[in-house]
Each structure stands twice: as structure tokens, then as C-alpha cells.
CSV table of C-alpha atoms and ligand atoms in Angstrom, one decimal:
chain,number,residue,atom,x,y,z
A,89,UNK,CA,121.8,114.0,98.7
A,90,UNK,CA,119.5,111.8,96.7
A,91,UNK,CA,120.4,112.5,93.2
A,92,UNK,CA,122.8,110.5,91.3
A,93,UNK,CA,125.2,113.0,89.8
A,94,UNK,CA,127.2,110.4,88.0
A,95,UNK,CA,124.3,109.3,85.9
A,96,UNK,CA,122.1,112.4,85.8
A,97,UNK,CA,125.0,114.6,84.5
A,98,UNK,CA,126.8,112.0,82.4
A,99,UNK,CA,128.3,112.9,79.0
A,100,UNK,CA,126.4,111.6,76.0
A,101,UNK,CA,129.3,109.4,75.0
A,102,UNK,CA,129.6,107.7,78.4
A,103,UNK,CA,125.8,107.4,78.6
A,104,UNK,CA,125.5,105.7,75.3
A,105,UNK,CA,128.3,103.3,76.0
A,106,UNK,CA,126.5,102.4,79.3
A,107,UNK,CA,123.1,102.1,77.6
A,108,UNK,CA,124.5,99.7,74.9
A,109,UNK,CA,126.1,97.5,77.5
A,110,UNK,CA,122.9,97.3,79.6
A,111,UNK,CA,120.7,96.9,76.5
A,112,UNK,CA,122.8,93.9,75.3
A,113,UNK,CA,122.6,92.3,78.8
A,114,UNK,CA,118.9,92.7,78.7
A,115,UNK,CA,118.6,91.2,75.2
A,116,UNK,CA,120.6,88.1,76.3
A,117,UNK,CA,118.5,87.9,79.5
A,118,UNK,CA,115.2,88.0,77.5
A,119,UNK,CA,116.5,85.6,74.9
A,120,UNK,CA,117.4,83.1,77.6
A,121,UNK,CA,114.4,83.5,79.9
A,122,UNK,CA,111.3,84.6,78.0
A,123,UNK,CA,110.2,82.3,75.1
A,124,UNK,CA,107.9,84.9,73.5
A,125,UNK,CA,110.9,87.3,73.3
A,126,UNK,CA,113.2,84.6,72.0
A,127,UNK,CA,110.8,84.1,69.1
A,128,UNK,CA,110.5,87.9,68.5
A,129,UNK,CA,114.3,88.2,68.5
A,130,UNK,CA,114.8,85.2,66.2
A,131,UNK,CA,112.2,86.5,63.8
A,132,UNK,CA,114.0,89.9,63.7
A,133,UNK,CA,117.4,88.1,63.2
A,134,UNK,CA,118.8,89.5,66.5
A,135,UNK,CA,121.4,87.2,68.1
A,136,UNK,CA,121.4,86.7,71.9
A,137,UNK,CA,124.5,88.7,72.3
A,138,UNK,CA,122.6,91.8,71.1
A,139,UNK,CA,123.5,94.7,68.7
A,140,UNK,CA,126.8,96.4,67.8
A,141,UNK,CA,125.7,100.0,68.3
A,142,UNK,CA,122.7,102.0,69.4
A,143,UNK,CA,122.0,103.1,65.8
A,144,UNK,CA,120.9,99.5,65.3
A,145,UNK,CA,118.1,99.9,67.9
A,146,UNK,CA,115.6,100.1,65.0
A,147,UNK,CA,116.3,96.5,64.1
A,148,UNK,CA,115.0,95.4,67.5
A,149,UNK,CA,111.3,94.2,67.6
A,150,UNK,CA,108.6,96.4,69.2
A,151,UNK,CA,106.6,95.3,72.1
A,152,UNK,CA,102.9,96.4,72.2
A,153,UNK,CA,100.1,96.2,74.8
A,154,UNK,CA,98.7,93.1,73.1
A,155,UNK,CA,102.0,91.3,73.9
A,156,UNK,CA,101.3,92.0,77.6
A,157,UNK,CA,97.6,91.2,77.6
A,158,UNK,CA,98.2,88.1,75.4
A,159,UNK,CA,100.7,86.8,77.9
A,160,UNK,CA,98.8,87.9,81.0
A,161,UNK,CA,99.5,87.4,83.9
A,162,UNK,CA,103.1,86.1,83.9
A,163,UNK,CA,104.0,85.0,80.3
A,164,UNK,CA,106.6,87.8,79.9
A,165,UNK,CA,108.0,87.4,83.4
A,166,UNK,CA,111.7,86.5,83.2
A,167,UNK,CA,112.1,85.1,86.7
A,168,UNK,CA,110.3,82.5,88.8
A,169,UNK,CA,107.6,84.0,91.0
A,170,UNK,CA,109.7,83.2,94.1
A,171,UNK,CA,112.1,85.9,93.0
A,172,UNK,CA,109.3,88.4,92.5
A,173,UNK,CA,108.9,90.5,95.6
A,174,UNK,CA,106.1,92.9,94.4
A,175,UNK,CA,103.3,92.8,91.9
A,176,UNK,CA,101.5,95.9,90.8
A,177,UNK,CA,98.9,96.1,88.1
A,178,UNK,CA,97.1,98.6,86.0
A,179,UNK,CA,93.5,98.1,85.0
A,180,UNK,CA,94.2,100.5,82.1
A,181,UNK,CA,91.1,102.0,80.5
A,182,UNK,CA,90.4,99.0,78.4
A,183,UNK,CA,89.9,95.4,79.4
A,184,UNK,CA,92.6,93.2,80.8
A,185,UNK,CA,95.1,94.4,83.4
A,186,UNK,CA,98.8,94.8,82.8
A,187,UNK,CA,101.0,93.0,85.3
A,188,UNK,CA,104.0,94.8,86.9
A,189,UNK,CA,106.3,92.3,88.6
A,190,UNK,CA,109.5,93.5,90.4
A,191,UNK,CA,112.5,91.6,91.7
A,192,UNK,CA,114.2,93.0,94.8
A,193,UNK,CA,116.8,94.7,92.5
A,194,UNK,CA,114.0,96.1,90.4
A,195,UNK,CA,112.4,97.6,93.5
A,196,UNK,CA,115.7,99.1,94.5
A,197,UNK,CA,116.1,100.7,91.1
A,198,UNK,CA,112.6,102.0,91.1
A,199,UNK,CA,113.2,103.6,94.5
A,200,UNK,CA,116.4,105.2,93.1
A,201,UNK,CA,114.6,106.6,90.1
A,202,UNK,CA,111.8,107.9,92.3
A,203,UNK,CA,114.2,109.5,94.8
A,204,UNK,CA,115.8,111.3,91.8
A,205,UNK,CA,112.3,112.5,90.9
A,206,UNK,CA,111.3,113.7,94.3
A,207,UNK,CA,114.7,115.4,94.8
A,208,UNK,CA,114.5,117.1,91.4
A,209,UNK,CA,111.1,118.6,92.5
A,210,UNK,CA,113.0,120.3,95.3
A,211,UNK,CA,111.9,118.1,98.2
A,212,UNK,CA,114.5,117.7,101.0
A,213,UNK,CA,114.8,116.1,104.4
A,214,UNK,CA,113.0,118.9,106.1
A,215,UNK,CA,109.9,118.7,103.9
A,216,UNK,CA,106.6,117.2,104.8
A,217,UNK,CA,105.4,115.3,101.8
A,218,UNK,CA,101.7,114.4,101.6
A,219,UNK,CA,101.4,111.5,99.2
A,220,UNK,CA,97.8,111.7,97.8
A,221,UNK,CA,98.4,109.3,94.9
A,222,UNK,CA,96.3,106.2,95.3
A,223,UNK,CA,98.1,103.6,97.3
A,224,UNK,CA,97.7,100.0,96.3
A,225,UNK,CA,97.9,98.2,93.0
A,226,UNK,CA,98.4,101.5,91.2
A,227,UNK,CA,102.1,102.3,91.0
A,228,UNK,CA,101.7,106.1,91.8
A,229,UNK,CA,101.3,105.7,95.6
A,230,UNK,CA,104.0,103.2,96.4
A,231,UNK,CA,106.4,104.7,93.9
A,232,UNK,CA,106.3,108.1,95.5
A,233,UNK,CA,106.3,106.6,99.0
A,234,UNK,CA,109.6,104.8,98.3
A,235,UNK,CA,111.3,107.7,96.6
A,236,UNK,CA,110.3,110.2,99.3
A,237,UNK,CA,111.3,107.8,102.1
A,238,UNK,CA,114.7,107.5,100.4
A,239,UNK,CA,115.1,111.3,100.5
A,240,UNK,CA,114.4,111.2,104.2
A,241,UNK,CA,111.6,113.8,104.2
A,242,UNK,CA,108.5,113.2,106.4
A,243,UNK,CA,106.1,111.1,104.4
A,244,UNK,CA,102.4,111.3,105.1
A,245,UNK,CA,100.7,108.4,103.1
A,246,UNK,CA,97.2,109.8,102.9
A,247,UNK,CA,96.4,108.1,99.5
A,248,UNK,CA,93.7,109.7,97.5
A,249,UNK,CA,90.2,110.6,98.5
A,250,UNK,CA,88.6,111.9,101.7
A,251,UNK,CA,89.5,115.4,100.5
A,252,UNK,CA,88.4,117.3,103.5
A,253,UNK,CA,90.6,115.2,105.7
A,254,UNK,CA,93.5,115.8,103.3
A,255,UNK,CA,93.1,119.5,103.8
A,256,UNK,CA,92.9,119.3,107.5
A,257,UNK,CA,96.0,117.2,107.7
A,258,UNK,CA,97.8,119.5,105.3
A,259,UNK,CA,97.1,122.3,107.7
A,260,UNK,CA,97.8,120.4,111.0
A,261,UNK,CA,101.0,118.7,109.8
A,262,UNK,CA,102.2,121.8,107.9
A,263,UNK,CA,102.5,119.9,104.6
A,264,UNK,CA,105.1,121.5,102.3
A,265,UNK,CA,105.0,119.2,99.3
A,266,UNK,CA,102.1,117.3,97.8
A,267,UNK,CA,101.9,114.5,95.3
A,268,UNK,CA,98.8,113.4,93.4
A,269,UNK,CA,97.2,113.5,89.9
A,270,UNK,CA,96.7,117.0,88.6
A,271,UNK,CA,92.9,116.6,88.4
A,272,UNK,CA,92.9,115.6,92.1
A,273,UNK,CA,95.0,118.7,92.9
A,274,UNK,CA,92.2,120.8,91.5
A,275,UNK,CA,89.6,118.9,93.4
A,276,UNK,CA,91.6,119.6,96.6
A,277,UNK,CA,92.1,123.3,95.7
A,278,UNK,CA,88.5,123.8,95.2
A,279,UNK,CA,87.3,122.0,98.3
A,280,UNK,CA,89.8,123.9,100.4
A,281,UNK,CA,88.4,127.2,99.1
A,282,UNK,CA,84.9,125.9,99.9
A,283,UNK,CA,85.7,125.2,103.5
A,284,UNK,CA,87.5,128.5,103.9
A,285,UNK,CA,91.0,127.1,104.1
A,286,UNK,CA,92.5,127.9,100.8
A,287,UNK,CA,95.7,125.9,100.0
A,288,UNK,CA,97.5,129.1,99.2
A,289,UNK,CA,97.2,130.1,102.9
A,290,UNK,CA,98.8,126.9,104.0
A,291,UNK,CA,102.5,125.9,103.9
A,292,UNK,CA,102.5,123.8,100.7
A,293,UNK,CA,105.0,125.1,98.2
A,294,UNK,CA,105.5,122.4,95.6
A,295,UNK,CA,103.4,119.8,93.9
A,296,UNK,CA,104.5,116.5,92.3
A,297,UNK,CA,101.9,115.7,89.7
A,298,UNK,CA,101.6,113.0,87.1
A,299,UNK,CA,99.9,109.8,85.9
A,300,UNK,CA,97.4,111.6,83.6
A,301,UNK,CA,97.5,114.1,80.8
A,302,UNK,CA,97.2,117.8,81.8
A,303,UNK,CA,97.8,121.0,79.9
A,304,UNK,CA,99.8,124.1,80.7
A,305,UNK,CA,96.5,125.9,81.3
A,306,UNK,CA,95.7,123.4,84.0
A,307,UNK,CA,99.2,123.8,85.5
A,308,UNK,CA,98.8,127.6,85.8
A,309,UNK,CA,95.3,127.1,87.3
A,310,UNK,CA,96.7,124.7,90.0
A,311,UNK,CA,99.7,127.0,90.7
A,312,UNK,CA,97.4,130.1,91.1
A,313,UNK,CA,94.9,128.4,93.3
A,314,UNK,CA,97.3,126.5,95.5
A,315,UNK,CA,100.1,129.1,95.5
A,316,UNK,CA,102.7,126.5,94.6
A,317,UNK,CA,105.1,125.4,91.9
A,318,UNK,CA,103.8,122.4,90.0
A,319,UNK,CA,106.1,119.8,88.6
A,320,UNK,CA,105.2,117.1,86.1
A,321,UNK,CA,106.3,113.5,86.2
A,322,UNK,CA,105.7,110.5,83.9
A,323,UNK,CA,105.7,106.7,84.0
A,324,UNK,CA,103.6,103.7,83.2
A,325,UNK,CA,103.0,100.3,84.8
A,326,UNK,CA,104.6,98.5,81.9
A,327,UNK,CA,107.9,100.1,82.6
A,328,UNK,CA,107.6,99.9,86.4
A,329,UNK,CA,105.4,103.0,87.1
A,330,UNK,CA,106.4,106.6,87.8
A,331,UNK,CA,110.1,107.4,87.8
A,332,UNK,CA,110.6,107.1,84.0
A,333,UNK,CA,110.8,110.9,83.6
A,334,UNK,CA,110.5,113.9,85.9
A,335,UNK,CA,110.8,117.7,85.8
A,336,UNK,CA,113.4,119.7,87.7
A,337,UNK,CA,112.0,122.5,89.7
A,338,UNK,CA,114.6,124.9,88.2
A,339,UNK,CA,113.3,124.7,84.6
A,340,UNK,CA,109.9,123.0,84.8
A,341,UNK,CA,109.7,122.7,81.1
A,342,UNK,CA,110.0,119.1,80.1
A,343,UNK,CA,110.8,115.9,81.9
A,344,UNK,CA,114.3,114.4,82.2
A,345,UNK,CA,114.2,110.8,81.4
A,346,UNK,CA,116.2,108.4,83.6
A,347,UNK,CA,118.2,107.3,80.5
A,348,UNK,CA,120.5,105.0,82.3
A,349,UNK,CA,117.4,102.9,82.9
A,350,UNK,CA,115.2,103.7,79.9
A,351,UNK,CA,116.2,104.2,76.3
A,352,UNK,CA,113.7,106.6,74.7
A,353,UNK,CA,112.9,106.9,71.0
A,354,UNK,CA,110.2,108.8,69.1
A,355,UNK,CA,108.7,107.1,66.1
A,356,UNK,CA,106.1,108.0,63.5
A,357,UNK,CA,103.1,105.9,64.6
A,358,UNK,CA,102.1,105.1,61.1
A,359,UNK,CA,105.5,104.3,59.3
A,360,UNK,CA,107.1,103.2,62.6
A,361,UNK,CA,110.3,105.0,61.5
A,362,UNK,CA,112.4,106.9,64.1
A,363,UNK,CA,111.9,110.7,64.2
A,364,UNK,CA,114.7,113.2,65.0
A,365,UNK,CA,114.9,115.2,68.2
A,366,UNK,CA,112.3,118.0,68.5
A,367,UNK,CA,109.7,116.2,66.3
A,368,UNK,CA,106.5,114.9,67.8
A,369,UNK,CA,105.6,111.3,67.6
A,370,UNK,CA,105.0,108.2,69.7
A,371,UNK,CA,107.3,107.6,72.6
A,372,UNK,CA,109.0,104.2,72.6
A,373,UNK,CA,110.8,103.0,75.7
A,374,UNK,CA,113.2,100.2,76.4
A,375,UNK,CA,114.0,99.1,80.0
A,376,UNK,CA,117.7,98.2,80.2
A,377,UNK,CA,118.2,97.3,83.8
A,378,UNK,CA,115.0,95.7,85.0
A,379,UNK,CA,115.0,91.9,85.4
A,380,UNK,CA,111.4,90.7,86.3
A,381,UNK,CA,109.8,92.1,83.1
A,382,UNK,CA,112.1,94.2,81.0
A,383,UNK,CA,110.4,95.3,77.8
A,384,UNK,CA,112.1,96.1,74.5
A,385,UNK,CA,110.9,99.1,72.4
A,386,UNK,CA,107.5,99.3,74.2
A,387,UNK,CA,105.1,101.5,72.1
A,388,UNK,CA,103.6,103.7,74.8
A,389,UNK,CA,101.0,105.4,72.4
A,390,UNK,CA,101.9,108.6,74.2
A,391,UNK,CA,102.7,111.5,71.9
A,392,UNK,CA,105.5,113.8,72.8
A,393,UNK,CA,109.0,114.9,71.5
A,394,UNK,CA,112.5,114.8,72.9
A,395,UNK,CA,115.0,117.6,73.3
A,396,UNK,CA,118.7,117.4,74.4
A,397,UNK,CA,119.7,120.9,75.5
A,398,UNK,CA,121.6,122.3,78.4
A,399,UNK,CA,119.3,122.5,81.4
A,400,UNK,CA,119.7,125.1,84.2
A,401,UNK,CA,119.6,122.2,86.8
A,402,UNK,CA,122.8,120.7,85.3
A,403,UNK,CA,121.3,117.4,84.3
A,404,UNK,CA,122.3,116.1,80.9
A,405,UNK,CA,119.4,113.6,80.7
A,406,UNK,CA,117.3,114.1,77.6
A,407,UNK,CA,113.9,115.8,78.2
A,408,UNK,CA,110.5,114.7,77.0
A,409,UNK,CA,107.8,117.4,76.5
A,410,UNK,CA,104.4,117.2,78.1
A,411,UNK,CA,102.2,114.4,76.7
A,412,UNK,CA,100.1,116.1,74.1
A,413,UNK,CA,97.8,113.2,73.5
A,414,UNK,CA,97.7,109.4,73.0
A,415,UNK,CA,97.4,107.8,69.6
A,416,UNK,CA,94.4,106.0,71.0
A,417,UNK,CA,92.6,108.9,72.6
A,418,UNK,CA,92.7,111.0,69.4
A,419,UNK,CA,89.1,111.6,68.5
A,420,UNK,CA,88.2,111.7,64.8
A,421,UNK,CA,85.3,114.0,64.6
A,422,UNK,CA,83.9,114.1,61.0
A,423,UNK,CA,87.4,113.5,59.7
A,424,UNK,CA,89.1,116.1,61.9
A,425,UNK,CA,91.7,114.9,64.4
A,426,UNK,CA,90.9,116.2,67.9
A,427,UNK,CA,92.8,115.7,71.1
A,428,UNK,CA,90.9,116.4,74.4
A,429,UNK,CA,93.9,118.3,75.6
A,430,UNK,CA,93.4,120.9,72.9
A,431,UNK,CA,89.9,121.6,74.1
A,432,UNK,CA,91.1,121.8,77.7
A,433,UNK,CA,93.7,124.4,76.9
A,434,UNK,CA,91.1,126.6,75.0
A,435,UNK,CA,88.8,126.5,78.0
A,436,UNK,CA,91.4,128.3,80.1
A,437,UNK,CA,90.9,131.3,77.8
A,438,UNK,CA,87.2,131.5,78.8
A,439,UNK,CA,87.1,133.2,82.2
A,440,UNK,CA,83.4,132.4,82.7
A,441,UNK,CA,84.0,128.7,83.1
A,442,UNK,CA,86.0,126.3,85.3
A,443,UNK,CA,88.4,123.7,83.8
A,444,UNK,CA,85.9,121.0,84.7
A,445,UNK,CA,84.5,119.4,81.6
A,446,UNK,CA,83.3,116.2,80.0
A,447,UNK,CA,83.4,115.4,76.3
A,448,UNK,CA,80.7,113.1,75.0
A,449,UNK,CA,80.9,112.0,71.4
A,450,UNK,CA,77.7,110.6,69.7
A,451,UNK,CA,76.7,109.6,66.2
A,452,UNK,CA,73.7,111.5,64.8
A,453,UNK,CA,72.6,110.0,61.5
A,454,UNK,CA,75.9,109.8,59.7
A,455,UNK,CA,77.7,112.6,61.5
A,456,UNK,CA,79.7,112.7,64.7
A,457,UNK,CA,78.6,115.1,67.3
A,458,UNK,CA,80.9,116.4,69.9
A,459,UNK,CA,79.1,117.5,73.1
A,460,UNK,CA,81.1,119.5,75.6
A,461,UNK,CA,79.7,119.9,79.1
A,462,UNK,CA,81.6,122.5,81.0
A,463,UNK,CA,81.0,124.0,84.4
A,464,UNK,CA,80.0,127.7,84.6
A,465,UNK,CA,81.3,129.9,87.3
A,466,UNK,CA,78.7,130.7,89.9
A,467,UNK,CA,78.1,134.4,88.9
A,468,UNK,CA,77.6,133.3,85.3
A,469,UNK,CA,75.2,130.6,86.1
A,470,UNK,CA,73.2,132.8,88.4
A,471,UNK,CA,73.0,135.5,85.8
A,472,UNK,CA,70.3,133.4,84.1
A,473,UNK,CA,69.6,131.6,80.8
A,474,UNK,CA,70.5,134.4,78.5
A,475,UNK,CA,74.0,134.7,79.9
A,476,UNK,CA,74.4,131.0,79.9
A,477,UNK,CA,73.4,130.8,76.2
A,478,UNK,CA,75.8,133.7,75.4
A,479,UNK,CA,78.8,132.0,77.0
A,480,UNK,CA,78.0,128.6,75.4
A,481,UNK,CA,78.0,130.3,72.0
A,482,UNK,CA,81.2,132.1,72.8
A,483,UNK,CA,82.9,128.8,73.6
A,484,UNK,CA,81.5,127.1,70.5
A,485,UNK,CA,82.7,130.0,68.3
A,486,UNK,CA,86.1,130.1,69.9
A,487,UNK,CA,86.7,126.3,69.4
A,488,UNK,CA,85.3,126.5,65.9
A,489,UNK,CA,87.6,129.4,65.0
A,490,UNK,CA,90.7,127.6,66.3
A,491,UNK,CA,90.1,123.9,65.7
A,492,UNK,CA,87.6,124.1,62.9
A,493,UNK,CA,85.0,121.8,64.5
A,494,UNK,CA,81.5,122.6,65.8
A,495,UNK,CA,80.9,121.7,69.4
A,496,UNK,CA,77.6,121.5,71.2
A,497,UNK,CA,78.3,123.3,74.4
A,498,UNK,CA,76.3,122.8,77.5
A,499,UNK,CA,77.0,125.0,80.5
A,500,UNK,CA,76.6,122.9,83.6
A,501,UNK,CA,75.7,124.3,87.0
A,502,UNK,CA,78.6,124.9,89.4
A,503,UNK,CA,79.9,121.8,91.1
A,504,UNK,CA,77.8,119.3,89.2
A,505,UNK,CA,80.5,117.5,87.2
A,506,UNK,CA,82.0,114.6,89.0
A,507,UNK,CA,85.3,115.5,90.7
A,508,UNK,CA,88.4,113.3,90.2
A,509,UNK,CA,90.3,111.6,93.0
A,510,UNK,CA,92.7,109.8,90.7
A,511,UNK,CA,92.8,109.8,86.9
A,512,UNK,CA,90.1,112.0,85.6
A,513,UNK,CA,87.6,110.6,83.0
A,514,UNK,CA,87.2,113.4,80.4
A,515,UNK,CA,85.9,111.6,77.3
A,516,UNK,CA,82.9,109.3,76.8
A,517,UNK,CA,82.7,108.0,73.2
A,518,UNK,CA,79.2,106.6,72.6
A,519,UNK,CA,79.6,106.0,68.9
A,520,UNK,CA,79.0,102.4,67.8
A,521,UNK,CA,82.4,100.7,67.5
B,769,LIG,P1,99.3,103.6,84.2
B,769,LIG,O1,100.1,102.5,83.8
B,769,LIG,O2,97.9,103.1,84.5
B,769,LIG,O3,99.8,104.3,85.4
B,769,LIG,O4,99.1,104.6,83.0
B,769,LIG,C1,100.2,105.1,82.3
B,769,LIG,C2,99.7,106.2,81.4
B,769,LIG,O5,99.3,107.3,82.1
B,769,LIG,C3,100.8,106.6,80.4
B,769,LIG,O6,101.0,105.8,79.3
B,769,LIG,C4,100.3,108.0,80.0
B,769,LIG,O7,99.3,107.9,79.0
B,769,LIG,C5,99.6,108.5,81.3
B,769,LIG,N1,100.5,109.4,82.0
B,769,LIG,C6,101.3,109.1,83.1
B,769,LIG,N2,102.0,110.2,83.5
B,769,LIG,C7,101.6,111.2,82.7
B,769,LIG,C8,101.9,112.6,82.6
B,769,LIG,N3,102.8,113.2,83.4
B,769,LIG,N4,101.3,113.3,81.6
B,769,LIG,C9,100.4,112.8,80.7
B,769,LIG,N5,100.1,111.5,80.8
B,769,LIG,C10,100.6,110.7,81.7
B,770,LIG,ZN1,116.6,120.2,84.4
């Protein structure tokens, strides 16, 4: 058994008592070891011994990405480097990397959180787990490796890329579970069909997907094409990588947060005030057990909501919904707020195209112009220019009707958009900054 029933099914009272104790230990630790945090805590009037109750969380200072990049590489590290046994890093999409240092204990906790995740997806000792998350500095590969190894299943560390070989190994080894980004799962599904070895004819039954935004539409596409159950999981380098939250295969509607390790809050990103359960806002996370680089109230910029309801799996851990966008990838197109994920979910309703698309935003005179390149299915493309123009107009009208914005749709020839092997690039914003 690799789930921790004591913590995953804890009563709310016990959990909150535990969280408060660990939070206060972390506050004292940061106060003593990390000068920039000591300053932040002093400025906020927080004593090294911490706070009296979790309701006072709001008085703690936030941590933002700039705190990490400003202290790059080790300014927020709370232990000497000789106690750091692993360094991961995320290049992020913008500029300087974020450092992810771990002590031996941090690594052990990460493994535990990942084992819970892999177990909750239904993976067991007898499974063959193909780990197609990129191995290396990116936390996805090593994180899943550690968790799956802890479960005792057979781990195949393929890393991402070399898609045809992935498929051959999947067949030869009899892979039953696969882990990768959802966009790479689609790339694999498509290539497998092309080489006449559709994944649905193989033994794979469950997918562990995460590390990038994806819609329900994309989930059903992956499930249909691969003949599997797809689960979602979430994490970020700043909080130690994947293992922050994971779906249980029983419900597959929202990700349980490992709350004995991470305290989650949702705030309004403008007023910074906390929002109640069920309301969408920015996810804020506090790591309460890490020691190399615990962060207080880290503003993730990811938009979601929290729910605390009885789950069929028996876990009492709060659930976060799928990420509906990031405060920083929201596009403002002539004053209208647009999330790429909204466009993605609408494309699923157009049977003539694949969910392979690229959004390019440009400035034309004083107006923003949203160009959407989307791949036509072969039959549609081969039907000729009239059909292509008809479908492009259909998509434009459909998006206009629902989102209220005009989109310049270009139907691309089949298999011409670049396929993802890791995190997909869906948006290019060419407007002058
Ligand atoms: P990184 O630190 O480079 O692994 O990136 C972390 C970011 O990836 C998060 O802040 C999210 O924006 C995104 N991310 C990770 N997992 C998911 C997921 N399951 N759904 C949506 N976005 C995700
Ligand atoms: Zn559950």
C-alpha cells in the first residue's frame, strides 16, 4: 500500500491542527535561516514563533516569482549547499530560471507525495509504468520516477521524445500506465495511429497527465484515442514539482491537494483578499514541511477553485479544480479577456478539425487581431478551398457567438503544426510590449 491513510483521510480538525504546527515551525525556520524572509516577516509584524490560528494566514506576507528570480540562485535557500542533495530548475516561459533545491528529507517527502499520486491514479505493483515526462532538470520526470518506484511497479524511464520508439516499447513491454504532458499524449496517440499501432489496441489503461493546462475536451479526446482513463496532476518547481495535487481514478473530477504538506488558499488577484470555497481565483500555496526552500503564500498565478466535499475514494483532502487559466496568460483582445483554454474547448465542438492549434496575437493599427491556426482533418482539407473557407467561417462564427470576439481563422493542412513533446506552446503574442 502506498497511500497514507492517516493523512489522506484525516478529519478537518486534526488536519488544521497539524497544519498550524508545521506552518509555525516553518515560519521560525525561515525567520532564522533566510534573511529576505526575516525582513518580510518583520515588515508584516509576524513574530518568529508564528501565528495563533490558521485564520491569521492572511497576515502572512506573500511570496511572488520576483522574490525567487531576485534571489536567484540560492538567496532563498535555507540550508547550506552541502545539505542540498538535489537541484532542479524551471526555465519557466519568461527569463530567469527558478531554482528547486531539496534536502534529503525534502526528497523523501516528495517521493511520498508522488507515491500517493501514482497510487491514486490506480497504479499498482503489477503495472508497467512508462514515464514519458522529460527527465532532467524539469521536475516531472524524476518526480514520477520516484513515486512510481516507491509503489513498486515496473518503471520504464523513456523520458519524452522519440515517439515511435515510445510506441514500440509500449507494445513490447506491455505498458499499462503512461505518464506525460497531455499534449505529448496526443502526439503519441496520433503517431501510433499513423504507424498502424493505435494505443487503444495496446494494454495501456491509465494515463497520469499534468504539467500544463488542458481542457475537458482534450481529456475526452485523449481517452477516446488511447482507450484509457486519463487523470490530472498538478505541481510547480517552486513548491517542489508535481505531487502538490492529484486526481483519484475513482472520481477524476478535481485534484486532491496534499494538505499536510501544502496549505492552499484562493485569493482575488486584484484585491488579494481570500475567496471562499467554490469561488475561482488565484491559487496561493504555502509549503509547511520542506526545509531547503519552503515558501510562504506563494502566488502561483494559476486560476482555479477549491472544494471540500465527500469523495468516493474516501480521501478528505480538499480538491482543486482544473486550472482554467493563468493570470499572466489571459489575453486582453480589444478589451475582452480571453483564455486560450476557452478557445481550445470550443474547438472540440468542431468535428472537422483536430485539437492542434496556435494562437498568434498581433496589433493591426490600433486594434488587436487574434489569428487562430487550426489543423483541418484530412477529408476536409482534401475537399478543397471552398470547404476550407466554409469551416474557417464556421469556427469564427462559433467563437464570436460564444466569446464575443472575432477570430481570423486559418485552416492548416493536416500534420503541419508542430507537435509537442513536453509543454505545448499554444500562444504567440507579437504585440509590442
Ligand atoms: P513548472 O514549474 O515549469 O513545472 O511549471 C508549473 C506550472 O505548470 C504551474 O504553475 C501551472 O501553470 C502549470 N501546470 C502544472 N500542472 C498543471 C495541470 N495539471 N494543469 C494545468 N496547468 C498545470
Ligand atoms: Zn478522491
